[in-house]
Amino acid sequence: MTQLNEQQKRHLRRLGHQLKPVVRMGGAGLTPNVLHEIDQALDAHELIKVKIAADDRAGRKQFIDTICSDMDAELVQAMGNVALLFRRSRIEKKQRIALP
């Protein structure tokens, strides 16, 4: 995936503002099932919020970095324990978001 520029990130933040988290990562951490759910959600929606249950900032950042690298997704914004992620859908019919 290509890097998003600031204008594109701003556009995606605007679109993601009203979204609710579709994946919630629990105390078990980043399991294969959680990664599978994130992968499916990204293919279905392209822009998703993930709620991460980690006690410290470094732990959350590590989870987000792992998710982004494993899913080939781009971090748009991380606020507290919620991350906004974007990845172009692999299913052409479901590619809905037009980037500026």
Short mmCIF file of C-alpha atoms in Angstrom, two decimals:
data_model
loop_
_atom_site.label_atom_id
_atom_site.label_comp_id
_atom_site.label_asym_id
_atom_site.label_seq_id
_atom_site.Cartn_x
_atom_site.Cartn_y
_atom_site.Cartn_z
CA MET A 1 0.00 0.00 0.00
CA THR A 2 1.23 3.47 -0.76
CA GLN A 3 1.66 5.98 2.01
CA LEU A 4 -1.25 8.35 2.57
CA ASN A 5 -0.46 12.05 2.41
CA GLU A 6 -1.81 14.54 4.95
CA GLN A 7 -4.72 15.63 2.74
CA GLN A 8 -5.85 12.01 2.33
CA LYS A 9 -5.51 11.33 6.07
CA ARG A 10 -7.54 14.44 6.86
CA HIS A 11 -10.26 13.25 4.45
CA LEU A 12 -10.29 9.77 6.04
CA ARG A 13 -10.41 11.22 9.57
CA ARG A 14 -13.46 13.22 8.50
CA LEU A 15 -15.14 10.07 7.15
CA GLY A 16 -14.17 8.01 10.20
CA HIS A 17 -15.35 10.49 12.80
CA GLN A 18 -18.85 9.01 13.16
CA LEU A 19 -17.75 5.36 12.89
CA LYS A 20 -18.05 2.99 15.83
CA PRO A 21 -15.34 0.37 16.51
CA VAL A 22 -16.12 -2.78 14.51
CA VAL A 23 -13.40 -4.89 16.14
CA ARG A 24 -12.68 -4.90 19.85
CA MET A 25 -9.47 -6.50 20.98
CA GLY A 26 -9.86 -8.03 24.43
CA GLY A 27 -7.50 -9.06 27.17
CA ALA A 28 -6.26 -12.07 25.17
CA GLY A 29 -4.39 -9.67 22.92
CA LEU A 30 -3.79 -9.98 19.22
CA THR A 31 -4.94 -13.50 18.40
CA PRO A 32 -5.26 -15.04 14.90
CA ASN A 33 -9.05 -14.72 15.23
CA VAL A 34 -8.79 -10.98 15.90
CA LEU A 35 -6.49 -10.55 12.89
CA HIS A 36 -8.97 -12.50 10.76
CA GLU A 37 -11.84 -10.25 11.88
CA ILE A 38 -9.80 -7.12 11.12
CA ASP A 39 -8.94 -8.50 7.67
CA GLN A 40 -12.60 -9.20 6.89
CA ALA A 41 -13.71 -5.81 8.21
CA LEU A 42 -11.12 -3.99 6.08
CA ASP A 43 -12.27 -5.86 2.97
CA ALA A 44 -15.89 -5.03 3.74
CA HIS A 45 -15.54 -1.40 4.83
CA GLU A 46 -12.03 -0.15 3.88
CA LEU A 47 -12.06 2.30 6.82
CA ILE A 48 -12.55 0.84 10.30
CA LYS A 49 -12.01 1.62 13.95
CA VAL A 50 -10.38 -0.93 16.22
CA LYS A 51 -10.67 -0.65 20.00
CA ILE A 52 -7.54 -1.96 21.70
CA ALA A 53 -7.49 -3.11 25.31
CA ALA A 54 -3.91 -2.47 26.39
CA ASP A 55 -2.79 -0.91 29.64
CA ASP A 56 0.03 1.24 28.37
CA ARG A 57 0.73 3.45 25.37
CA ALA A 58 3.72 1.38 24.22
CA GLY A 59 1.62 -1.80 24.21
CA ARG A 60 -1.10 -0.16 22.13
CA LYS A 61 1.46 1.18 19.67
CA GLN A 62 2.99 -2.27 19.30
CA PHE A 63 -0.44 -3.83 18.62
CA ILE A 64 -1.25 -1.13 16.05
CA ASP A 65 2.12 -1.56 14.30
CA THR A 66 1.61 -5.33 14.14
CA ILE A 67 -1.92 -4.98 12.78
CA CYS A 68 -0.81 -2.49 10.11
CA SER A 69 2.10 -4.61 8.95
CA ASP A 70 0.16 -7.91 8.96
CA MET A 71 -2.92 -6.47 7.24
CA ASP A 72 -1.05 -4.12 4.88
CA ALA A 73 -3.18 -1.32 6.32
CA GLU A 74 -2.41 2.32 6.95
CA LEU A 75 -2.88 3.97 10.33
CA VAL A 76 -4.94 7.11 9.81
CA GLN A 77 -5.26 8.13 13.46
CA ALA A 78 -4.76 6.72 16.94
CA MET A 79 -6.58 8.36 19.82
CA GLY A 80 -6.47 6.74 23.22
CA ASN A 81 -7.36 3.10 22.81
CA VAL A 82 -9.00 3.46 19.37
CA ALA A 83 -7.18 3.21 16.04
CA LEU A 84 -8.60 4.29 12.69
CA LEU A 85 -7.26 2.05 9.91
CA PHE A 86 -7.56 2.20 6.13
CA ARG A 87 -6.88 -0.39 3.47
CA ARG A 88 -8.24 -0.48 -0.05
CA SER A 89 -10.63 -3.45 -0.32
CA ARG A 90 -9.35 -6.47 -2.22
CA ILE A 91 -12.86 -6.92 -3.60
CA GLU A 92 -13.29 -4.40 -6.42
CA LYS A 93 -17.07 -4.11 -5.96
CA LYS A 94 -16.53 -2.97 -2.38
CA GLN A 95 -14.02 -0.21 -3.13
CA ARG A 96 -16.09 2.77 -2.09
CA ILE A 97 -13.79 5.41 -0.69
CA ALA A 98 -12.38 7.90 -3.19
CA LEU A 99 -9.20 9.55 -1.98
CA PRO A 100 -8.41 13.15 -2.95
#
